[in-house]
PDB file of C-alpha atoms in Angstrom:
ATOM      1  CA  MET A   1     127.753 193.148  27.546  1.00 39.00           C
ATOM      2  CA  GLN A   2     125.509 191.078  27.902  1.00 37.00           C
ATOM      3  CA  ALA A   3     123.065 193.188  24.957  1.00 41.00           C
ATOM      4  CA  GLY A   4     124.509 191.185  22.308  1.00 39.00           C
ATOM      5  CA  ALA A   5     124.296 187.935  23.783  1.00 38.00           C
ATOM      6  CA  PRO A   6     121.628 185.195  23.409  1.00 39.00           C
ATOM      7  CA  PRO A   7     118.964 184.599  26.477  1.00 38.00           C
ATOM      8  CA  GLY A   8     120.383 181.877  28.468  1.00 46.00           C
ATOM      9  CA  ASP A   9     124.073 182.278  27.881  1.00 49.00           C
ATOM     10  CA  LEU A  10     124.456 184.521  30.736  1.00 50.00           C
ATOM     11  CA  ALA A  11     122.421 181.459  32.801  1.00 51.00           C
ATOM     12  CA  THR A  12     124.894 179.338  31.414  1.00 55.00           C
ATOM     13  CA  GLU A  13     127.915 181.283  32.561  1.00 54.00           C
ATOM     14  CA  LEU A  14     126.504 181.845  35.884  1.00 54.00           C
ATOM     15  CA  ALA A  15     125.315 178.113  36.140  1.00 52.00           C
ATOM     16  CA  ALA A  16     129.001 176.637  36.065  1.00 51.00           C
ATOM     17  CA  GLY A  17     132.373 177.735  36.646  1.00 52.00           C
ATOM     18  CA  ALA A  18     133.586 179.954  39.298  1.00 52.00           C
ATOM     19  CA  ASN A  19     130.141 180.723  40.030  1.00 58.00           C
ATOM     20  CA  PHE A  20     128.712 177.659  40.987  1.00 69.00           C
ATOM     21  CA  HIS A  21     127.474 177.285  44.429  1.00 85.00           C
ATOM     22  CA  TRP A  22     124.338 175.487  45.430  1.00 91.00           C
ATOM     23  CA  VAL A  23     123.336 178.526  47.588  1.00 93.00           C
ATOM     24  CA  ILE A  24     123.704 181.159  43.993  1.00 94.00           C
ATOM     25  CA  HIS A  25     120.962 178.995  42.671  1.00 95.00           C
ATOM     26  CA  GLN A  26     118.831 178.409  45.576  1.00 96.00           C
ATOM     27  CA  ALA A  27     118.782 182.329  45.973  1.00 97.00           C
ATOM     28  CA  ALA A  28     117.916 182.922  42.380  1.00 96.00           C
ATOM     29  CA  GLY A  29     114.913 180.714  42.814  1.00 97.00           C
ATOM     30  CA  MET A  30     113.883 182.810  45.767  1.00 98.00           C
ATOM     31  CA  MET A  31     114.160 185.928  44.173  1.00 98.00           C
ATOM     32  CA  SER A  32     112.461 184.993  41.201  1.00 97.00           C
ATOM     33  CA  VAL A  33     109.663 184.885  43.447  1.00 97.00           C
ATOM     34  CA  GLN A  34     110.164 187.971  45.290  1.00 97.00           C
ATOM     35  CA  LEU A  35     110.889 189.851  42.006  1.00 96.00           C
ATOM     36  CA  ASP A  36     108.126 187.984  39.405  1.00 96.00           C
ATOM     37  CA  VAL A  37     111.061 187.180  37.068  1.00 96.00           C
ATOM     38  CA  THR A  38     112.325 184.323  35.595  1.00 96.00           C
ATOM     39  CA  VAL A  39     115.096 182.620  37.500  1.00 95.00           C
ATOM     40  CA  GLU A  40     117.867 183.815  34.659  1.00 93.00           C
ATOM     41  CA  GLN A  41     116.626 187.592  35.249  1.00 94.00           C
ATOM     42  CA  ALA A  42     117.248 186.620  39.042  1.00 95.00           C
ATOM     43  CA  LEU A  43     120.498 185.482  38.726  1.00 94.00           C
ATOM     44  CA  VAL A  44     121.506 189.019  36.118  1.00 93.00           C
ATOM     45  CA  ARG A  45     119.851 190.995  39.577  1.00 94.00           C
ATOM     46  CA  LEU A  46     121.842 189.111  42.126  1.00 94.00           C
ATOM     47  CA  ARG A  47     125.391 189.490  40.341  1.00 93.00           C
ATOM     48  CA  ALA A  48     124.318 193.141  39.827  1.00 93.00           C
ATOM     49  CA  HIS A  49     123.739 193.643  43.335  1.00 95.00           C
ATOM     50  CA  ALA A  50     126.842 191.766  44.378  1.00 94.00           C
ATOM     51  CA  PHE A  51     128.960 193.963  41.760  1.00 94.00           C
ATOM     52  CA  ARG A  52     127.242 197.498  42.874  1.00 94.00           C
ATOM     53  CA  THR A  53     128.024 196.290  46.480  1.00 95.00           C
ATOM     54  CA  GLY A  54     131.367 194.862  46.344  1.00 95.00           C
ATOM     55  CA  THR A  55     130.275 191.590  47.878  1.00 94.00           C
ATOM     56  CA  PRO A  56     131.098 188.339  46.502  1.00 92.00           C
ATOM     57  CA  LEU A  57     128.363 186.601  44.810  1.00 92.00           C
ATOM     58  CA  ALA A  58     128.017 183.948  46.840  1.00 90.00           C
ATOM     59  CA  GLU A  59     127.640 186.011  49.816  1.00 93.00           C
ATOM     60  CA  ILE A  60     124.981 187.742  48.592  1.00 95.00           C
ATOM     61  CA  ALA A  61     123.076 184.550  47.844  1.00 95.00           C
ATOM     62  CA  ARG A  62     123.828 183.205  51.422  1.00 94.00           C
ATOM     63  CA  ARG A  63     122.187 185.958  52.851  1.00 96.00           C
ATOM     64  CA  VAL A  64     119.009 185.525  50.872  1.00 97.00           C
ATOM     65  CA  VAL A  65     119.024 182.191  51.529  1.00 96.00           C
ATOM     66  CA  GLY A  66     119.307 182.909  55.090  1.00 94.00           C
ATOM     67  CA  LEU A  67     116.578 185.362  55.438  1.00 96.00           C
ATOM     68  CA  ARG A  68     118.517 188.311  55.975  1.00 96.00           C
ATOM     69  CA  LEU A  69     118.278 189.856  52.582  1.00 96.00           C
ATOM     70  CA  ARG A  70     115.050 190.023  50.330  1.00 95.00           C
ATOM     71  CA  PHE A  71     114.561 191.773  47.255  1.00 94.00           C
ATOM     72  CA  ASP A  72     111.623 193.357  45.890  1.00 89.00           C
ATOM     73  CA  PRO A  73     110.717 195.217  42.428  1.00 83.00           C
ATOM     74  CA  HIS A  74     112.068 198.182  43.296  1.00 76.00           C
ATOM     75  CA  ASP A  75     114.947 197.988  45.542  1.00 68.00           C
ATOM     76  CA  ALA A  76     116.805 195.072  47.748  1.00 60.00           C
ATOM     77  CA  ILE A  77     115.334 195.298  51.537  1.00 59.00           C
ATOM     78  CA  ASP A  78     117.917 194.608  54.238  1.00 63.00           C
ATOM     79  CA  PRO A  79     115.900 193.765  57.215  1.00 60.00           C
ATOM     80  CA  ASN A  80     118.680 194.503  59.490  1.00 57.00           C
ATOM     81  CA  PRO A  81     120.357 197.665  58.071  1.00 52.00           C
TER      82      PRO A  81
ATOM     83  CA  MET B   1     118.161 143.367  62.709  1.00 69.00           C
ATOM     84  CA  LYS B   2     119.919 143.045  59.483  1.00 76.00           C
ATOM     85  CA  SER B   3     123.817 142.770  59.057  1.00 82.00           C
ATOM     86  CA  ILE B   4     125.845 145.549  57.395  1.00 81.00           C
ATOM     87  CA  GLN B   5     126.113 142.732  54.359  1.00 85.00           C
ATOM     88  CA  ALA B   6     122.563 142.268  54.076  1.00 90.00           C
ATOM     89  CA  GLU B   7     121.603 145.786  53.997  1.00 91.00           C
ATOM     90  CA  LEU B   8     124.297 146.698  51.609  1.00 91.00           C
ATOM     91  CA  GLY B   9     123.686 143.576  49.096  1.00 92.00           C
ATOM     92  CA  GLU B  10     119.874 144.803  49.209  1.00 94.00           C
ATOM     93  CA  ALA B  11     121.033 148.542  48.547  1.00 94.00           C
ATOM     94  CA  ILE B  12     123.395 147.605  45.617  1.00 93.00           C
ATOM     95  CA  VAL B  13     120.409 144.912  44.280  1.00 94.00           C
ATOM     96  CA  ALA B  14     118.333 148.503  44.181  1.00 94.00           C
ATOM     97  CA  LEU B  15     120.968 150.638  42.780  1.00 94.00           C
ATOM     98  CA  ALA B  16     121.491 148.291  39.673  1.00 93.00           C
ATOM     99  CA  ASP B  17     118.030 148.304  38.951  1.00 94.00           C
ATOM    100  CA  ASP B  18     118.087 152.090  39.241  1.00 92.00           C
ATOM    101  CA  LEU B  19     120.599 152.033  36.312  1.00 92.00           C
ATOM    102  CA  VAL B  20     118.976 150.174  33.964  1.00 90.00           C
ATOM    103  CA  ALA B  21     116.073 152.067  34.117  1.00 89.00           C
ATOM    104  CA  ASP B  22     115.360 155.742  33.404  1.00 87.00           C
ATOM    105  CA  PHE B  23     117.073 157.345  36.336  1.00 91.00           C
ATOM    106  CA  ASP B  24     117.970 160.718  37.780  1.00 93.00           C
ATOM    107  CA  VAL B  25     121.571 161.318  38.257  1.00 95.00           C
ATOM    108  CA  ILE B  26     120.835 163.495  41.320  1.00 96.00           C
ATOM    109  CA  GLU B  27     118.477 161.256  42.501  1.00 96.00           C
ATOM    110  CA  ILE B  28     120.840 158.501  42.867  1.00 96.00           C
ATOM    111  CA  LEU B  29     123.793 160.226  43.872  1.00 97.00           C
ATOM    112  CA  THR B  30     121.537 161.569  46.814  1.00 97.00           C
ATOM    113  CA  THR B  31     120.846 158.136  47.516  1.00 96.00           C
ATOM    114  CA  LEU B  32     124.024 157.032  47.555  1.00 97.00           C
ATOM    115  CA  THR B  33     125.320 159.286  50.109  1.00 97.00           C
ATOM    116  CA  ASP B  34     122.276 158.806  52.157  1.00 97.00           C
ATOM    117  CA  ARG B  35     123.132 155.152  52.296  1.00 96.00           C
ATOM    118  CA  CYS B  36     126.592 155.464  53.185  1.00 96.00           C
ATOM    119  CA  VAL B  37     125.244 157.413  56.480  1.00 96.00           C
ATOM    120  CA  SER B  38     122.456 154.639  56.835  1.00 95.00           C
ATOM    121  CA  ILE B  39     124.553 151.407  56.075  1.00 94.00           C
ATOM    122  CA  LEU B  40     128.029 152.110  55.852  1.00 93.00           C
ATOM    123  CA  GLY B  41     128.058 154.263  59.456  1.00 93.00           C
ATOM    124  CA  ALA B  42     129.299 157.973  58.252  1.00 95.00           C
ATOM    125  CA  SER B  43     128.114 160.862  59.952  1.00 96.00           C
ATOM    126  CA  ALA B  44     128.004 162.613  56.852  1.00 97.00           C
ATOM    127  CA  ALA B  45     128.673 161.991  53.326  1.00 97.00           C
ATOM    128  CA  GLY B  46     129.369 163.925  49.835  1.00 97.00           C
ATOM    129  CA  LEU B  47     129.951 163.154  46.425  1.00 97.00           C
ATOM    130  CA  MET B  48     132.518 165.462  44.844  1.00 96.00           C
ATOM    131  CA  LEU B  49     132.401 166.295  40.973  1.00 94.00           C
ATOM    132  CA  ALA B  50     135.137 168.271  38.892  1.00 91.00           C
ATOM    133  CA  GLY B  51     132.911 171.413  37.487  1.00 82.00           C
ATOM    134  CA  PRO B  52     133.321 172.430  33.545  1.00 76.00           C
ATOM    135  CA  ASP B  53     136.358 174.217  34.817  1.00 81.00           C
ATOM    136  CA  GLY B  54     137.949 171.183  36.441  1.00 84.00           C
ATOM    137  CA  VAL B  55     137.477 172.682  40.141  1.00 88.00           C
ATOM    138  CA  LEU B  56     135.689 169.966  42.560  1.00 92.00           C
ATOM    139  CA  ARG B  57     132.527 170.747  43.848  1.00 92.00           C
ATOM    140  CA  VAL B  58     129.830 169.056  45.875  1.00 94.00           C
ATOM    141  CA  ILE B  59     127.355 167.734  43.230  1.00 95.00           C
ATOM    142  CA  ALA B  60     125.398 165.565  45.997  1.00 96.00           C
ATOM    143  CA  SER B  61     125.520 165.507  49.980  1.00 96.00           C
ATOM    144  CA  SER B  62     123.675 163.575  52.646  1.00 96.00           C
ATOM    145  CA  SER B  63     122.432 166.742  54.346  1.00 94.00           C
ATOM    146  CA  GLU B  64     121.224 170.480  53.219  1.00 89.00           C
ATOM    147  CA  GLN B  65     123.198 171.868  56.248  1.00 87.00           C
ATOM    148  CA  MET B  66     125.198 174.974  54.761  1.00 84.00           C
ATOM    149  CA  ARG B  67     127.869 174.187  57.246  1.00 87.00           C
ATOM    150  CA  LEU B  68     128.588 170.695  55.734  1.00 92.00           C
ATOM    151  CA  LEU B  69     128.193 171.877  52.050  1.00 90.00           C
ATOM    152  CA  GLU B  70     130.828 174.539  52.885  1.00 88.00           C
ATOM    153  CA  LEU B  71     133.337 171.616  54.470  1.00 91.00           C
ATOM    154  CA  PHE B  72     132.885 170.020  50.889  1.00 91.00           C
ATOM    155  CA  GLU B  73     133.081 173.177  48.862  1.00 87.00           C
ATOM    156  CA  LEU B  74     136.681 174.328  50.954  1.00 90.00           C
ATOM    157  CA  GLN B  75     138.076 171.313  49.679  1.00 90.00           C
ATOM    158  CA  ASN B  76     138.267 172.174  46.204  1.00 86.00           C
ATOM    159  CA  GLU B  77     141.683 174.044  47.747  1.00 90.00           C
ATOM    160  CA  GLN B  78     142.868 171.631  50.175  1.00 94.00           C
ATOM    161  CA  GLY B  79     141.747 168.471  51.578  1.00 96.00           C
ATOM    162  CA  PRO B  80     141.291 164.595  51.271  1.00 96.00           C
ATOM    163  CA  CYS B  81     139.104 165.237  48.291  1.00 96.00           C
ATOM    164  CA  LEU B  82     141.354 166.997  45.971  1.00 96.00           C
ATOM    165  CA  GLU B  83     144.187 164.889  46.729  1.00 97.00           C
ATOM    166  CA  SER B  84     142.014 161.830  46.110  1.00 97.00           C
ATOM    167  CA  PHE B  85     140.948 163.603  43.006  1.00 96.00           C
ATOM    168  CA  GLN B  86     144.509 164.611  42.144  1.00 96.00           C
ATOM    169  CA  THR B  87     146.220 161.060  42.560  1.00 96.00           C
ATOM    170  CA  GLY B  88     143.292 158.703  42.230  1.00 96.00           C
ATOM    171  CA  GLU B  89     144.170 156.902  45.173  1.00 96.00           C
ATOM    172  CA  VAL B  90     142.166 156.493  48.516  1.00 96.00           C
ATOM    173  CA  VAL B  91     142.970 159.050  51.049  1.00 96.00           C
ATOM    174  CA  SER B  92     142.116 158.967  54.663  1.00 94.00           C
ATOM    175  CA  HIS B  93     142.726 160.606  58.225  1.00 94.00           C
ATOM    176  CA  HIS B  94     141.706 158.608  61.261  1.00 92.00           C
ATOM    177  CA  ASP B  95     142.409 161.431  63.823  1.00 93.00           C
ATOM    178  CA  LEU B  96     141.882 165.043  62.722  1.00 94.00           C
ATOM    179  CA  GLU B  97     143.608 166.674  65.421  1.00 95.00           C
ATOM    180  CA  GLY B  98     146.612 165.296  63.759  1.00 95.00           C
ATOM    181  CA  ALA B  99     146.129 166.927  60.537  1.00 95.00           C
ATOM    182  CA  THR B 100     146.616 170.578  60.878  1.00 95.00           C
ATOM    183  CA  ASP B 101     149.570 171.031  59.257  1.00 95.00           C
ATOM    184  CA  ARG B 102     148.446 168.672  56.314  1.00 96.00           C
ATOM    185  CA  TRP B 103     145.178 170.555  55.846  1.00 96.00           C
ATOM    186  CA  PRO B 104     145.165 173.611  58.561  1.00 95.00           C
ATOM    187  CA  LEU B 105     141.918 175.287  57.082  1.00 95.00           C
ATOM    188  CA  PHE B 106     140.130 171.778  56.103  1.00 96.00           C
ATOM    189  CA  ALA B 107     141.088 170.038  59.741  1.00 96.00           C
ATOM    190  CA  ALA B 108     139.933 173.054  61.520  1.00 96.00           C
ATOM    191  CA  GLU B 109     136.499 173.325  59.821  1.00 95.00           C
ATOM    192  CA  ALA B 110     135.942 169.854  60.147  1.00 96.00           C
ATOM    193  CA  LEU B 111     137.067 169.187  63.654  1.00 96.00           C
ATOM    194  CA  SER B 112     134.681 172.491  64.742  1.00 95.00           C
ATOM    195  CA  SER B 113     131.806 170.749  63.098  1.00 95.00           C
ATOM    196  CA  GLY B 114     132.512 167.467  65.392  1.00 95.00           C
ATOM    197  CA  PHE B 115     134.300 165.406  62.690  1.00 96.00           C
ATOM    198  CA  GLY B 116     137.108 163.324  63.989  1.00 95.00           C
ATOM    199  CA  SER B 117     137.927 161.218  60.555  1.00 95.00           C
ATOM    200  CA  VAL B 118     137.552 161.649  57.110  1.00 95.00           C
ATOM    201  CA  TYR B 119     137.893 159.282  54.190  1.00 96.00           C
ATOM    202  CA  ALA B 120     137.847 160.285  50.416  1.00 97.00           C
ATOM    203  CA  LEU B 121     137.676 157.505  47.608  1.00 97.00           C
ATOM    204  CA  PRO B 122     138.397 158.634  43.921  1.00 97.00           C
ATOM    205  CA  LEU B 123     135.655 158.307  41.444  1.00 97.00           C
ATOM    206  CA  ARG B 124     137.447 156.271  38.858  1.00 95.00           C
ATOM    207  CA  LEU B 125     136.769 155.362  35.098  1.00 89.00           C
ATOM    208  CA  ARG B 126     139.701 153.344  33.823  1.00 86.00           C
ATOM    209  CA  HIS B 127     142.335 156.010  33.995  1.00 86.00           C
ATOM    210  CA  HIS B 128     140.006 159.000  34.447  1.00 91.00           C
ATOM    211  CA  VAL B 129     139.264 160.688  37.467  1.00 95.00           C
ATOM    212  CA  ILE B 130     136.036 162.636  37.876  1.00 95.00           C
ATOM    213  CA  GLY B 131     135.415 163.488  41.299  1.00 96.00           C
ATOM    214  CA  ALA B 132     135.565 161.763  44.784  1.00 97.00           C
ATOM    215  CA  LEU B 133     133.321 160.370  47.511  1.00 97.00           C
ATOM    216  CA  ASN B 134     134.026 161.911  50.889  1.00 97.00           C
ATOM    217  CA  LEU B 135     132.480 159.887  54.230  1.00 97.00           C
ATOM    218  CA  PHE B 136     133.024 162.016  57.528  1.00 96.00           C
ATOM    219  CA  GLN B 137     132.768 160.227  60.919  1.00 95.00           C
ATOM    220  CA  SER B 138     132.136 161.976  64.342  1.00 95.00           C
ATOM    221  CA  THR B 139     134.887 162.613  66.668  1.00 91.00           C
ATOM    222  CA  GLY B 140     135.031 159.380  68.683  1.00 88.00           C
ATOM    223  CA  GLU B 141     133.491 157.517  66.399  1.00 88.00           C
ATOM    224  CA  THR B 142     135.123 154.948  63.794  1.00 84.00           C
ATOM    225  CA  PHE B 143     134.515 153.022  60.571  1.00 85.00           C
ATOM    226  CA  GLU B 144     134.502 149.640  60.388  1.00 84.00           C
ATOM    227  CA  ALA B 145     136.722 147.656  57.962  1.00 85.00           C
ATOM    228  CA  ASP B 146     133.871 145.983  56.186  1.00 85.00           C
ATOM    229  CA  SER B 147     132.242 149.533  55.607  1.00 87.00           C
ATOM    230  CA  LEU B 148     135.246 151.101  53.825  1.00 87.00           C
ATOM    231  CA  ARG B 149     135.698 148.399  51.603  1.00 87.00           C
ATOM    232  CA  ALA B 150     132.014 148.540  50.790  1.00 90.00           C
ATOM    233  CA  ALA B 151     132.550 152.467  50.063  1.00 95.00           C
ATOM    234  CA  ARG B 152     134.251 151.304  46.858  1.00 95.00           C
ATOM    235  CA  ALA B 153     131.127 149.728  45.312  1.00 94.00           C
ATOM    236  CA  PHE B 154     129.163 152.904  46.169  1.00 96.00           C
ATOM    237  CA  ALA B 155     131.895 155.291  44.285  1.00 97.00           C
ATOM    238  CA  ASP B 156     131.860 152.916  41.672  1.00 96.00           C
ATOM    239  CA  ILE B 157     127.961 153.026  40.984  1.00 96.00           C
ATOM    240  CA  ALA B 158     128.281 156.871  41.377  1.00 96.00           C
ATOM    241  CA  THR B 159     130.606 156.978  38.382  1.00 95.00           C
ATOM    242  CA  ILE B 160     128.523 154.503  36.442  1.00 93.00           C
ATOM    243  CA  ALA B 161     125.451 156.855  37.352  1.00 94.00           C
ATOM    244  CA  ILE B 162     127.373 159.903  36.080  1.00 92.00           C
ATOM    245  CA  LEU B 163     128.467 158.628  33.094  1.00 88.00           C
ATOM    246  CA  GLN B 164     125.574 156.612  32.166  1.00 85.00           C
ATOM    247  CA  TYR B 165     122.622 159.517  32.859  1.00 84.00           C
ATOM    248  CA  ARG B 166     120.691 159.524  29.620  1.00 72.00           C
ATOM    249  CA  ALA B 167     121.097 163.323  29.232  1.00 70.00           C
ATOM    250  CA  SER B 168     124.679 162.723  28.922  1.00 69.00           C
ATOM    251  CA  LEU B 169     124.755 159.774  26.410  1.00 73.00           C
ATOM    252  CA  ARG B 170     124.612 162.538  23.833  1.00 76.00           C
ATOM    253  CA  SER B 171     127.923 163.234  23.772  1.00 77.00           C
ATOM    254  CA  THR B 172     131.005 160.989  24.060  1.00 78.00           C
ATOM    255  CA  GLU B 173     133.013 163.499  25.344  1.00 79.00           C
ATOM    256  CA  LEU B 174     133.691 162.730  29.360  1.00 78.00           C
ATOM    257  CA  ALA B 175     133.291 166.537  29.787  1.00 78.00           C
ATOM    258  CA  ASP B 176     130.099 166.925  28.172  1.00 80.00           C
ATOM    259  CA  GLN B 177     128.774 163.761  30.224  1.00 81.00           C
ATOM    260  CA  VAL B 178     129.715 165.186  33.511  1.00 83.00           C
ATOM    261  CA  ASN B 179     128.093 168.607  32.902  1.00 85.00           C
ATOM    262  CA  SER B 180     124.529 167.028  32.535  1.00 86.00           C
ATOM    263  CA  ALA B 181     124.923 166.276  35.926  1.00 90.00           C
ATOM    264  CA  TRP B 182     125.869 169.668  37.017  1.00 90.00           C
ATOM    265  CA  HIS B 183     123.012 171.156  34.692  1.00 90.00           C
ATOM    266  CA  THR B 184     120.486 168.991  36.265  1.00 92.00           C
ATOM    267  CA  ARG B 185     121.539 169.832  39.994  1.00 93.00           C
ATOM    268  CA  VAL B 186     121.367 173.526  38.887  1.00 93.00           C
ATOM    269  CA  THR B 187     117.939 173.163  37.839  1.00 95.00           C
ATOM    270  CA  ILE B 188     117.110 170.977  41.336  1.00 96.00           C
ATOM    271  CA  GLU B 189     118.710 174.049  43.221  1.00 96.00           C
ATOM    272  CA  GLN B 190     116.777 176.636  41.588  1.00 97.00           C
ATOM    273  CA  ALA B 191     113.586 174.666  42.134  1.00 98.00           C
ATOM    274  CA  LYS B 192     114.362 174.468  45.998  1.00 98.00           C
ATOM    275  CA  GLY B 193     114.267 177.933  46.298  1.00 98.00           C
ATOM    276  CA  ILE B 194     111.025 178.602  44.364  1.00 98.00           C
ATOM    277  CA  ILE B 195     109.795 176.031  46.539  1.00 98.00           C
ATOM    278  CA  ALA B 196     111.379 177.404  49.681  1.00 97.00           C
ATOM    279  CA  GLU B 197     110.048 180.895  49.014  1.00 97.00           C
ATOM    280  CA  ARG B 198     106.592 180.394  47.729  1.00 97.00           C
ATOM    281  CA  GLN B 199     105.786 177.713  50.538  1.00 97.00           C
ATOM    282  CA  HIS B 200     107.865 179.008  53.476  1.00 96.00           C
ATOM    283  CA  LEU B 201     110.218 175.914  53.688  1.00 96.00           C
ATOM    284  CA  ASP B 202     113.988 175.745  54.292  1.00 95.00           C
ATOM    285  CA  MET B 203     116.005 173.807  51.627  1.00 95.00           C
ATOM    286  CA  GLU B 204     115.562 170.513  53.466  1.00 94.00           C
ATOM    287  CA  GLY B 205     112.242 170.616  53.192  1.00 95.00           C
ATOM    288  CA  ALA B 206     111.656 171.779  49.601  1.00 97.00           C
ATOM    289  CA  PHE B 207     114.345 169.245  48.635  1.00 97.00           C
ATOM    290  CA  ALA B 208     112.219 166.381  50.394  1.00 96.00           C
ATOM    291  CA  ALA B 209     108.921 167.803  48.613  1.00 97.00           C
ATOM    292  CA  LEU B 210     110.603 167.354  45.076  1.00 97.00           C
ATOM    293  CA  ARG B 211     111.728 164.192  45.893  1.00 96.00           C
ATOM    294  CA  HIS B 212     108.507 162.685  47.230  1.00 96.00           C
ATOM    295  CA  ARG B 213     106.487 164.279  44.392  1.00 97.00           C
ATOM    296  CA  ALA B 214     109.082 162.413  42.048  1.00 96.00           C
ATOM    297  CA  ARG B 215     108.518 159.036  43.756  1.00 93.00           C
ATOM    298  CA  GLU B 216     104.806 159.225  44.206  1.00 94.00           C
ATOM    299  CA  ASN B 217     104.475 160.103  40.515  1.00 95.00           C
ATOM    300  CA  ASP B 218     107.344 157.862  39.223  1.00 93.00           C
ATOM    301  CA  VAL B 219     109.030 160.620  37.214  1.00 94.00           C
ATOM    302  CA  ASN B 220     112.483 161.656  37.253  1.00 94.00           C
ATOM    303  CA  LEU B 221     113.673 164.120  39.956  1.00 96.00           C
ATOM    304  CA  SER B 222     114.990 166.796  37.241  1.00 95.00           C
ATOM    305  CA  ASP B 223     111.554 166.867  35.381  1.00 96.00           C
ATOM    306  CA  VAL B 224     109.500 167.767  38.369  1.00 97.00           C
ATOM    307  CA  ALA B 225     112.521 170.504  39.092  1.00 97.00           C
ATOM    308  CA  ALA B 226     112.425 171.763  35.501  1.00 97.00           C
ATOM    309  CA  ALA B 227     108.102 171.796  35.775  1.00 97.00           C
ATOM    310  CA  ILE B 228     108.682 173.838  38.809  1.00 98.00           C
ATOM    311  CA  VAL B 229     111.339 176.651  37.420  1.00 97.00           C
ATOM    312  CA  ALA B 230     109.072 176.634  34.279  1.00 96.00           C
ATOM    313  CA  GLY B 231     105.848 177.519  35.910  1.00 96.00           C
ATOM    314  CA  THR B 232     104.095 174.647  34.799  1.00 97.00           C
ATOM    315  CA  LEU B 233     104.021 172.849  38.225  1.00 97.00           C
ATOM    316  CA  GLN B 234     102.894 175.122  41.136  1.00 97.00           C
ATOM    317  CA  PRO B 235     104.887 174.455  44.670  1.00 96.00           C
ATOM    318  CA  SER B 236     101.517 174.690  46.323  1.00 95.00           C
ATOM    319  CA  ALA B 237     100.735 170.964  44.486  1.00 95.00           C
ATOM    320  CA  LEU B 238     103.615 169.763  46.598  1.00 94.00           C
ATOM    321  CA  THR B 239     103.240 167.775  49.478  1.00 85.00           C
ATOM    322  CA  THR B 240     105.809 165.984  51.928  1.00 75.00           C
ATOM    323  CA  PRO B 241     105.333 162.865  53.752  1.00 66.00           C
ATOM    324  CA  GLU B 242     104.477 164.554  56.604  1.00 64.00           C
ATOM    325  CA  THR B 243     101.605 166.733  55.150  1.00 54.00           C
ATOM    326  CA  ARG B 244      98.075 165.419  54.232  1.00 47.00           C
ATOM    327  CA  GLY B 245      97.826 168.062  50.951  1.00 44.00           C
ATOM    328  CA  PRO B 246      98.399 171.268  49.846  1.00 47.00           C
ATOM    329  CA  ARG B 247      97.962 174.124  52.738  1.00 44.00           C
ATOM    330  CA  ASN B 248      95.367 176.447  52.331  1.00 40.00           C
ATOM    331  CA  ALA B 249      95.878 180.052  50.793  1.00 40.00           C
ATOM    332  CA  ASP B 250      97.353 182.629  53.120  1.00 39.00           C
TER     333      ASP B 250
END
């Protein structure tokens, strides 16, 4: 899917359109620090987590910004399982 | 104590000066919403802009509170901003208790946030409507008639700022020009997340640190944000007006 896309296209897609909410990009910024990756890579992780858990992207983002969900390089940590 | 007219006059002179300089569109739009609160007496203000897909979203707000941002965001489906955007007319309601048929979800959410009245003005350029300026007033408070007339000036300045932003001038297409404002907002939000996580701040504190740095160093807000995202500027180098310098490392 994204394998053949030039870097930045996914970020552009996620940067606008249906996925534009402030909180999504705030969460990606936070996750880039937690995971020590670029913000674009964090957006990919965020979207993957939303897809895997069947949760809307904005909802995952709100949990991250609300400090209810953190990511580490191995897996997502929910402090309130 | 200055009259509204005097404060408004000073604010518009300052904004006009910004518009002929190398301004940052998100800084100007945020200042506009701040002035709607401090000068026009709104309880909260937000600027809505159509995204690349034509859906209305909040591009600047007088407050970072998630509750307020969500109140703006739900207006992409119903509410005064959507109507103003679609009709190109001013849309207002002075007692939201009576608006529950017209805007069931919006009225309920606005009332439970403590807002009793709402005012939305279109952002118009000739026959194009690109967004809306949204003012909220707390229950029990009213807007002055002078304030509502003055809001027209702020809406017009917002429209000019969006379309005259330097990054938008590469294209003559309206859609491309609007997108430049969105790209800047995205970078700023990403930078806020990085700063918040690194410096243990909330989003309001992170945004304040960004704006402070931009003003202190006389650089554009978007350039500071881009440097944070690129890693060429460290969050620990930022201060807010309350701090005296970077905190010691933990």
